Coordinates of C-alpha atoms in Angstrom, one line a residue:
Chain R
M239 CA 36.1 -10.5 147.2
A240 CA 35.1 -8.0 144.6
S241 CA 32.9 -10.6 142.8
L242 CA 30.5 -10.3 145.4
T243 CA 29.6 -6.7 144.4
C244 CA 30.4 -6.6 140.8
P245 CA 29.6 -8.9 138.0
Q246 CA 32.8 -11.1 137.3
L247 CA 34.8 -10.5 134.1
D248 CA 35.4 -14.1 133.1
E249 CA 39.2 -13.4 133.0
S250 CA 42.3 -14.1 134.9
A251 CA 45.7 -13.6 133.5
D252 CA 49.4 -14.0 134.4
V253 CA 49.5 -10.1 134.0
V254 CA 47.0 -7.3 133.5
V255 CA 48.3 -4.2 131.7
V256 CA 46.3 -1.3 132.4
G257 CA 46.3 1.2 129.1
G258 CA 46.4 0.3 125.6
G259 CA 48.7 3.0 124.0
I260 CA 51.9 2.2 122.3
T261 CA 53.6 1.2 125.5
G262 CA 50.7 -1.0 126.8
C263 CA 50.5 -2.7 123.4
A264 CA 54.3 -3.4 123.4
I265 CA 54.3 -4.7 126.8
A266 CA 51.5 -7.2 125.8
Y267 CA 53.5 -8.1 122.6
R268 CA 56.6 -8.8 124.9
L269 CA 54.6 -10.9 127.5
A270 CA 52.7 -12.9 124.8
S271 CA 56.1 -13.7 123.1
E272 CA 57.4 -15.2 126.1
G273 CA 54.4 -17.1 127.0
F274 CA 52.6 -15.2 129.5
G275 CA 48.8 -14.7 129.6
A276 CA 48.3 -10.9 129.2
V277 CA 45.0 -9.0 129.4
V278 CA 45.2 -5.4 128.2
L279 CA 42.5 -2.9 129.7
D280 CA 41.8 0.5 128.3
K281 CA 38.8 2.6 129.6
R282 CA 38.4 4.1 126.1
Q283 CA 39.2 2.5 122.7
L284 CA 42.7 1.1 122.2
Y285 CA 45.6 3.7 121.4
T286 CA 43.4 6.9 121.0
Q287 CA 45.2 9.2 123.0
A288 CA 48.7 10.3 123.0
S289 CA 49.8 7.0 120.9
N290 CA 47.3 8.3 118.2
S291 CA 48.3 11.8 118.0
N292 CA 52.2 11.8 118.2
A293 CA 54.3 12.3 115.1
G294 CA 56.0 8.9 115.1
N295 CA 59.6 10.3 115.4
I296 CA 62.1 8.0 116.5
H297 CA 64.6 10.5 118.4
Q298 CA 68.1 9.7 119.5
Q299 CA 69.2 13.4 120.2
I300 CA 67.9 15.8 122.9
I301 CA 65.4 17.9 120.9
P302 CA 66.9 21.3 121.2
G303 CA 64.8 24.7 120.8
S304 CA 62.8 25.6 123.7
V305 CA 63.8 22.7 126.1
F306 CA 67.1 24.4 127.0
E307 CA 65.6 27.8 127.4
K308 CA 62.8 26.5 129.6
N309 CA 64.9 24.2 132.0
G310 CA 68.4 25.1 131.7
W311 CA 71.6 23.1 131.4
P312 CA 71.3 21.2 134.7
W313 CA 68.0 19.7 133.7
V314 CA 69.5 18.9 130.1
E315 CA 72.4 17.1 131.9
T316 CA 70.0 14.7 133.4
F317 CA 67.9 14.3 130.5
A318 CA 71.0 13.5 128.5
K319 CA 71.0 10.1 130.4
T320 CA 68.3 8.8 128.3
I321 CA 70.3 9.2 125.1
S322 CA 71.8 5.5 125.5
Y323 CA 67.9 4.3 125.8
N324 CA 67.1 6.3 122.6
V325 CA 70.0 4.5 120.9
E326 CA 68.8 1.1 122.0
A327 CA 65.4 2.0 120.9
G328 CA 66.6 3.1 117.6
Q329 CA 68.1 -0.4 116.9
E330 CA 65.1 -1.9 118.1
W331 CA 62.9 0.0 115.7
V332 CA 65.0 -1.0 112.6
N333 CA 63.7 -4.5 113.0
L334 CA 60.3 -4.0 114.5
G335 CA 58.4 -4.0 111.2
E336 CA 60.0 -7.1 109.9
Q337 CA 59.4 -8.7 113.3
L338 CA 55.7 -7.9 113.3
D339 CA 55.5 -8.7 109.5
V340 CA 53.9 -5.3 109.0
D341 CA 55.1 -2.2 106.9
I342 CA 55.1 0.4 109.3
D343 CA 56.8 3.1 107.2
F344 CA 59.9 2.8 109.3
K345 CA 62.7 4.9 107.7
M346 CA 66.0 5.8 109.5
V347 CA 66.3 9.2 107.8
G348 CA 68.4 11.1 110.2
G349 CA 67.7 14.4 112.1
I350 CA 69.1 17.7 111.0
V351 CA 69.4 20.8 113.7
V352 CA 69.9 24.2 111.9
A353 CA 71.6 27.1 113.6
E354 CA 71.2 30.8 112.5
T355 CA 73.8 32.3 114.7
A356 CA 77.3 31.6 116.2
E357 CA 75.7 31.3 119.7
D358 CA 73.1 28.7 118.2
M359 CA 76.4 26.8 116.7
A360 CA 78.0 26.9 120.3
M361 CA 74.9 25.6 122.1
L362 CA 74.8 22.6 119.5
E363 CA 78.6 22.0 120.1
R364 CA 77.9 21.7 123.9
K365 CA 74.9 19.6 123.3
I366 CA 76.8 17.2 121.3
S367 CA 79.7 16.8 123.6
L368 CA 77.2 16.0 126.1
E369 CA 75.3 13.5 124.1
R370 CA 78.5 11.7 123.1
R371 CA 78.9 10.8 126.8
Y372 CA 75.8 8.7 126.4
G373 CA 76.5 7.2 123.2
G374 CA 75.0 10.0 121.0
T375 CA 76.2 10.0 117.3
S376 CA 75.4 13.7 116.2
E377 CA 78.1 15.6 114.4
M378 CA 78.4 19.3 113.5
V379 CA 77.9 20.4 109.9
D380 CA 79.0 23.6 108.4
A381 CA 76.9 25.7 105.9
A382 CA 77.7 23.8 102.9
Q383 CA 77.3 20.3 104.7
L384 CA 74.0 21.7 105.8
R385 CA 72.9 22.6 102.3
A386 CA 74.0 19.2 101.0
L387 CA 71.8 17.6 103.6
A388 CA 68.9 19.9 103.4
P389 CA 68.9 22.3 100.2
Y390 CA 65.5 23.7 101.3
V391 CA 66.7 25.6 104.4
S392 CA 66.6 29.4 104.6
E393 CA 69.8 31.3 103.5
R394 CA 70.3 32.7 107.2
C395 CA 71.2 29.2 108.5
V396 CA 74.8 29.2 108.9
G397 CA 75.2 25.6 109.8
G398 CA 73.8 23.0 112.6
S399 CA 74.3 19.4 113.2
F400 CA 73.3 16.0 112.1
C401 CA 72.2 12.8 113.6
A402 CA 72.2 9.8 111.2
E403 CA 70.5 7.5 113.7
E404 CA 67.1 9.1 114.1
G405 CA 63.8 8.1 112.1
R406 CA 60.3 7.8 111.6
A407 CA 57.4 5.3 111.5
N408 CA 53.8 5.6 111.0
P409 CA 52.5 5.7 114.8
H410 CA 49.0 4.3 113.6
K411 CA 50.5 1.4 111.9
A412 CA 53.0 0.7 114.7
V413 CA 50.7 0.5 117.5
A414 CA 48.1 -1.4 115.5
A415 CA 50.8 -4.0 114.2
L416 CA 52.1 -4.5 117.9
A417 CA 48.5 -5.0 119.2
R418 CA 47.8 -7.7 116.4
A419 CA 51.1 -9.2 116.8
A420 CA 50.3 -9.5 120.7
R421 CA 46.7 -10.8 120.0
G422 CA 48.3 -13.5 117.6
K423 CA 50.3 -14.6 120.5
G424 CA 47.3 -15.0 122.8
A425 CA 47.1 -11.5 124.4
K426 CA 43.6 -10.2 125.2
F427 CA 42.6 -6.6 124.7
L428 CA 39.4 -5.2 126.5
S429 CA 38.3 -1.6 125.7
G430 CA 35.8 0.4 127.6
V431 CA 36.9 -1.1 130.8
E432 CA 37.8 1.3 133.6
V433 CA 40.2 0.3 136.6
A434 CA 38.8 1.2 139.9
D435 CA 41.2 -0.5 142.3
V436 CA 43.9 -3.2 142.6
R437 CA 43.8 -5.2 146.0
D438 CA 46.0 -7.9 147.1
D439 CA 44.1 -11.3 146.7
V440 CA 44.0 -13.5 149.8
M441 CA 45.1 -16.3 147.4
G442 CA 48.2 -14.3 146.3
G443 CA 48.6 -12.1 143.5
Q444 CA 46.2 -9.2 142.6
V445 CA 42.6 -8.7 142.1
V446 CA 41.8 -5.8 139.6
V447 CA 38.7 -4.2 140.2
T448 CA 37.1 -2.9 137.3
D449 CA 33.7 -1.2 136.3
S450 CA 33.0 -4.4 134.5
G451 CA 34.0 -7.0 137.2
A452 CA 37.3 -8.3 138.6
I453 CA 40.2 -10.0 137.0
R454 CA 42.8 -11.7 139.0
A455 CA 46.5 -11.5 137.9
R456 CA 49.8 -12.2 139.3
H457 CA 51.1 -8.8 138.3
V458 CA 49.6 -5.6 137.3
V459 CA 51.7 -3.2 135.0
F460 CA 50.2 0.6 134.8
A461 CA 51.2 2.1 131.4
C462 CA 48.4 4.9 131.2
G463 CA 50.7 7.8 130.0
A464 CA 49.4 10.9 131.1
E465 CA 46.6 9.4 133.2
S466 CA 49.2 7.4 135.5
D467 CA 48.8 9.8 138.3
T468 CA 44.8 9.4 138.5
L469 CA 45.3 5.4 138.4
L470 CA 48.1 5.2 140.9
K471 CA 46.2 7.5 143.2
R472 CA 43.4 4.7 143.2
I473 CA 46.1 2.4 144.7
G474 CA 47.4 4.8 147.3
Y475 CA 50.3 6.6 145.4
Q476 CA 50.5 10.1 144.5
L477 CA 53.1 10.7 141.7
N478 CA 54.8 14.1 141.0
N479 CA 54.3 13.7 137.4
P480 CA 52.8 16.8 135.4
R481 CA 51.0 16.4 132.2
R482 CA 51.2 18.7 129.5
A483 CA 48.8 19.5 126.5
I484 CA 50.9 20.1 123.2
Q485 CA 49.7 20.6 119.7
T486 CA 50.9 19.4 116.2
M487 CA 49.6 20.3 112.7
V488 CA 49.8 19.0 109.1
T489 CA 50.2 20.5 105.6
E490 CA 48.7 19.3 102.5
A491 CA 50.5 16.7 100.6
V492 CA 53.6 17.8 98.2
S493 CA 56.2 16.0 96.3
P494 CA 59.0 14.6 98.7
F495 CA 61.5 17.5 99.3
M496 CA 62.2 17.3 103.2
H497 CA 63.8 13.8 103.8
R498 CA 64.9 14.1 107.2
L499 CA 63.6 15.1 110.7
F500 CA 64.1 18.9 111.1
Y501 CA 64.9 20.8 114.1
H502 CA 66.1 24.4 114.9
A503 CA 68.7 25.0 117.7
R504 CA 66.8 27.6 119.7
R505 CA 63.5 28.2 118.2
R506 CA 60.6 25.9 118.9
I507 CA 60.1 24.2 115.8
T508 CA 60.0 20.3 114.4
M509 CA 59.1 19.4 111.1
K510 CA 59.0 16.2 108.7
Q511 CA 57.6 15.1 105.7
V512 CA 55.8 11.8 106.2
A513 CA 55.4 9.1 103.4
N514 CA 52.0 10.6 102.3
G515 CA 53.8 13.7 101.3
N516 CA 52.2 15.8 104.1
V517 CA 54.6 17.9 106.4
I518 CA 54.0 17.4 110.1
I519 CA 54.7 20.3 112.0
G520 CA 55.4 20.4 115.9
G521 CA 57.9 21.4 118.4
G522 CA 55.6 21.0 121.7
W523 CA 53.6 24.4 121.3
P524 CA 51.1 24.5 124.0
A525 CA 47.4 23.5 123.6
Q526 CA 44.6 24.0 125.9
H527 CA 43.8 21.4 128.6
G528 CA 40.6 21.9 130.5
T529 CA 39.8 20.8 133.8
Q530 CA 37.7 17.8 132.4
E531 CA 40.1 15.0 131.6
D532 CA 39.3 14.5 128.0
Y533 CA 39.1 18.1 127.0
T534 CA 41.8 19.5 124.8
R535 CA 41.6 22.4 122.3
T536 CA 44.3 23.7 119.9
L537 CA 45.4 27.3 120.3
S538 CA 45.3 29.7 117.2
E539 CA 48.5 31.5 118.7
S540 CA 50.2 28.2 118.7
I541 CA 49.2 27.5 115.1
S542 CA 50.4 31.0 113.7
G543 CA 53.4 30.9 116.1
A544 CA 54.8 27.4 114.7
A545 CA 53.7 28.3 111.1
A546 CA 55.7 31.4 111.3
I547 CA 58.9 29.9 112.3
A548 CA 58.3 27.0 109.9
Q549 CA 58.3 29.1 106.8
D550 CA 60.8 31.5 108.2
V551 CA 63.7 28.4 108.4
V552 CA 62.2 26.5 105.4
P553 CA 60.7 29.3 103.1
R554 CA 58.9 26.8 100.7
V555 CA 56.7 25.4 103.6
G556 CA 55.0 29.1 103.3
D557 CA 53.6 27.7 100.1
L558 CA 51.7 24.9 101.6
S559 CA 48.2 25.0 103.2
L560 CA 47.7 23.8 106.7
L561 CA 45.1 21.0 106.8
R562 CA 44.5 20.3 110.3
A563 CA 46.0 20.9 113.9
W564 CA 45.3 18.5 116.8
A565 CA 46.1 18.5 120.6
S566 CA 47.1 15.6 122.9
V567 CA 48.2 15.2 126.4
I568 CA 51.4 13.8 127.5
A569 CA 53.1 12.8 130.6
Q570 CA 56.0 14.9 131.6
P571 CA 57.9 13.7 134.6
V572 CA 59.7 16.6 136.1
D573 CA 63.3 15.4 135.7
G574 CA 62.5 14.3 132.1
L575 CA 63.3 10.6 132.9
P576 CA 60.8 8.1 132.2
V577 CA 59.4 5.9 135.4
V578 CA 59.8 2.2 135.1
G579 CA 59.8 -0.2 137.8
R580 CA 57.8 -1.4 140.9
V581 CA 55.2 0.8 142.5
P582 CA 56.9 1.4 145.8
G583 CA 55.7 -1.1 148.6
K584 CA 53.6 -3.0 146.1
E585 CA 55.1 -6.4 145.4
N586 CA 53.1 -7.1 142.4
C587 CA 52.3 -3.8 140.9
W588 CA 54.5 -2.0 138.2
V589 CA 54.4 1.1 136.3
V590 CA 55.8 2.4 132.9
I591 CA 55.5 6.1 132.3
P592 CA 57.5 7.4 129.4
N593 CA 59.0 10.9 129.2
N594 CA 58.3 13.0 126.2
N595 CA 60.0 10.4 123.9
G596 CA 57.2 7.7 124.5
F597 CA 57.0 6.6 121.0
T598 CA 60.7 6.1 120.6
L599 CA 61.1 4.3 123.9
A600 CA 58.2 1.9 123.8
P601 CA 60.3 -1.1 122.5
V602 CA 63.0 -0.6 125.2
L603 CA 60.7 0.3 128.3
S604 CA 58.5 -2.6 127.6
R605 CA 61.4 -4.8 127.4
M606 CA 62.7 -3.4 130.7
I607 CA 59.4 -3.9 132.7
V608 CA 58.9 -7.5 131.3
E609 CA 62.4 -8.4 132.4
M610 CA 61.9 -6.7 135.8
L611 CA 58.6 -8.5 136.5
Q612 CA 60.6 -11.7 135.9
E613 CA 63.2 -10.7 138.2
K614 CA 65.5 -10.9 135.2
R615 CA 68.8 -8.7 135.2
S616 CA 68.1 -6.2 132.6
S617 CA 70.5 -5.1 129.9
S618 CA 69.5 -1.6 130.3
D619 CA 70.0 -0.1 133.8
P620 CA 66.6 0.6 135.4
S621 CA 67.8 2.2 138.5
L622 CA 67.8 5.7 136.6
F623 CA 64.0 5.5 136.2
D624 CA 63.1 4.2 139.7
P625 CA 59.3 5.1 140.6
A626 CA 60.2 5.8 144.1
R627 CA 61.9 9.2 143.0
A628 CA 58.4 10.3 141.8
A629 CA 56.0 8.6 144.1
V630 CA 55.0 9.1 147.5
A631 CA 52.7 7.0 149.6
M632 CA 49.5 8.6 150.6
T633 CA 48.4 7.9 154.2
Chain W
M277 CA 22.8 19.8 77.0
K278 CA 24.0 16.4 77.5
K279 CA 22.3 14.8 80.8
H280 CA 24.6 13.5 83.4
T281 CA 23.9 12.1 86.9
F282 CA 24.1 15.7 88.2
N283 CA 21.7 18.4 86.5
R284 CA 21.1 21.8 87.5
I285 CA 17.9 23.4 88.2
E286 CA 16.4 25.3 85.4
G287 CA 17.2 28.8 85.4
S288 CA 19.8 28.5 88.0
G289 CA 21.6 31.8 87.0
T290 CA 24.1 33.5 84.8
W291 CA 26.1 31.0 82.4
V292 CA 29.7 31.7 82.1
T293 CA 32.6 29.7 80.6
I294 CA 35.4 27.9 82.6
Q295 CA 38.4 25.8 81.4
L296 CA 39.1 22.3 82.4
D297 CA 42.4 21.1 81.2
G298 CA 42.1 23.6 78.4
E299 CA 38.5 22.4 77.4
S300 CA 35.8 25.2 77.8
L301 CA 32.6 24.1 79.6
P302 CA 29.4 26.2 80.7
A303 CA 29.0 26.8 84.4
V304 CA 26.9 29.0 86.4
Q305 CA 28.5 32.0 88.0
G306 CA 28.6 31.5 91.7
E307 CA 28.1 27.8 92.0
P308 CA 30.5 25.6 93.7
L309 CA 33.3 24.8 91.4
A310 CA 33.0 21.1 92.3
V311 CA 29.2 21.3 91.1
A312 CA 30.3 22.6 87.8
I313 CA 32.8 19.7 87.2
L314 CA 30.5 17.1 88.4
C315 CA 27.6 18.5 86.1
H316 CA 30.3 18.4 83.3
S317 CA 31.5 14.8 84.0
T318 CA 31.8 12.2 86.7
D319 CA 35.1 10.9 85.6
A320 CA 37.8 11.0 88.3
L321 CA 39.1 14.4 88.7
R322 CA 42.5 13.7 90.2
T323 CA 44.7 10.7 91.4
S324 CA 45.3 10.7 94.9
A325 CA 48.6 11.7 96.8
H326 CA 49.8 8.5 98.1
S327 CA 48.5 5.6 96.2
C328 CA 47.6 7.4 92.8
S329 CA 44.1 6.0 92.9
P330 CA 41.4 7.8 91.2
R331 CA 39.3 10.3 93.1
S332 CA 36.2 12.6 92.4
P333 CA 34.4 15.2 94.5
Y334 CA 32.6 13.5 97.4
C335 CA 31.3 15.3 100.5
L336 CA 31.0 18.7 98.9
I337 CA 30.9 20.4 102.2
G338 CA 34.8 20.9 102.7
S339 CA 35.7 17.8 104.8
C340 CA 36.8 15.1 102.6
F341 CA 39.4 16.8 100.4
E342 CA 38.7 14.5 97.6
C343 CA 37.6 17.5 95.3
L344 CA 41.3 18.9 95.0
A345 CA 42.3 20.5 91.7
T346 CA 44.7 23.0 90.4
V347 CA 42.6 26.5 90.0
D348 CA 44.2 29.4 88.4
G349 CA 47.7 27.9 88.9
R350 CA 47.1 27.0 92.8
A351 CA 47.4 23.3 93.6
N352 CA 45.1 21.6 96.0
V353 CA 42.3 23.9 95.9
Q354 CA 39.1 22.4 97.5
T355 CA 36.7 22.9 94.7
C356 CA 33.4 22.4 96.7
L357 CA 34.4 25.6 98.8
I358 CA 35.1 28.0 95.8
E359 CA 32.4 29.8 93.6
V360 CA 32.6 29.7 89.9
C361 CA 33.9 32.8 88.2
A362 CA 34.0 33.4 84.3
G363 CA 37.4 32.3 82.8
M364 CA 38.5 30.1 85.6
R365 CA 41.1 27.7 84.6
V366 CA 41.1 24.5 86.3
N367 CA 43.5 21.5 85.9
R368 CA 43.1 17.9 87.1
Q369 CA 45.9 16.8 89.5
A370 CA 47.9 13.4 89.4
G371 CA 49.5 12.5 92.7
K372 CA 51.1 15.0 95.1
R373 CA 51.3 18.5 94.1
E374 CA 54.5 20.1 93.2
F375 CA 55.8 23.3 94.4
G376 CA 54.8 26.2 92.2

């Protein structure tokens, strides 16, 4: 056994969760709530990667803009199947703060998509009818309705769409609250512990071999976001799951003027004003990602590109100073669907990799995986997210 | 001159006059504006954008954003990063800035 070669971490658990981001923390919270002993391992500090650098949006709709241009409609038609899961997640977020007894700055503010041309409007109509098939609730708005919802938009905006069931939360408060609640129910969190291997235990279950010793567990759940490929490779699975470095930026705080999430039908921009008054500007602009795992750098052309569109469609944003830009690395499954389920051929190993809606979906994906490892029937169909489609066993 | 926690070295440079909320105060041409403000008074310079708690210049190297003020009509200027010029009009801020 591993204990012969490395010092024993004095731990055993029903479930070891690898990865202490929002997904891992949400899983630990669910497990602990149902009476399972959970131990969360993170090779760094808890929630310091994508969970710490995302904008905290709770999306329902397909974020338009460059997604369509880059991937085309067939891809979007597959991606649209996640809408029903987003809808479910939105309902969970409504109650999450109260459930955790913490103010996580959650607000169902709704999301506006602006259109500048007739082509933009036609595209939105097509997008909305696709989303409606999966429970989406967006509606088209004309120029007057748009200005009633968002008086600050540029004169060139001819209309757009509005989805009332979208919101925002403070991502830092939300993930910390989940971890605290999990801890309160008995879950343990160990940071600075890196997983090297997971072996079948002769006694049944799994032995998680780490750089600080081994932990026995009945189940192991991998919830390591962009680093899932690296981790799953260690147990013999190669995932076809690229990662992508994107960047976000924030302006100085200003009196509230933008109350909803803001998107553009065609151009690469997302905006929202957070509770502190700062405006967060994103849209998936590329950042630089070095060969070294932790190395990211913001790109000045992405900063100026996002800033130019932002002030073009919301002129008063041009009056605000930018404070900071930051990069993060996200997992981006090729087909846009999360990966949730049993690692193929590994009875007690599970994996959860979100798509680019990791923050939104954490309450739903965590519930799905906890139901699956108890062999419970899930209320959300997990077959769509089957890991087998993305994983190839290495020989 | 009245003595405060912050005092300039004698013979620092050319004295000019700036305005803080309409009050005239002496400052040395070219010194960081935050320094001129601290030498005048260590009372709170602003209240914060979110909690409206009192704030004053802190790091003096452009990192902390505590020294924000409205300078010549422009809000949220980091006063530690700009130099004093004769006739500068500085206003204390309360909470979040407004659109100009």
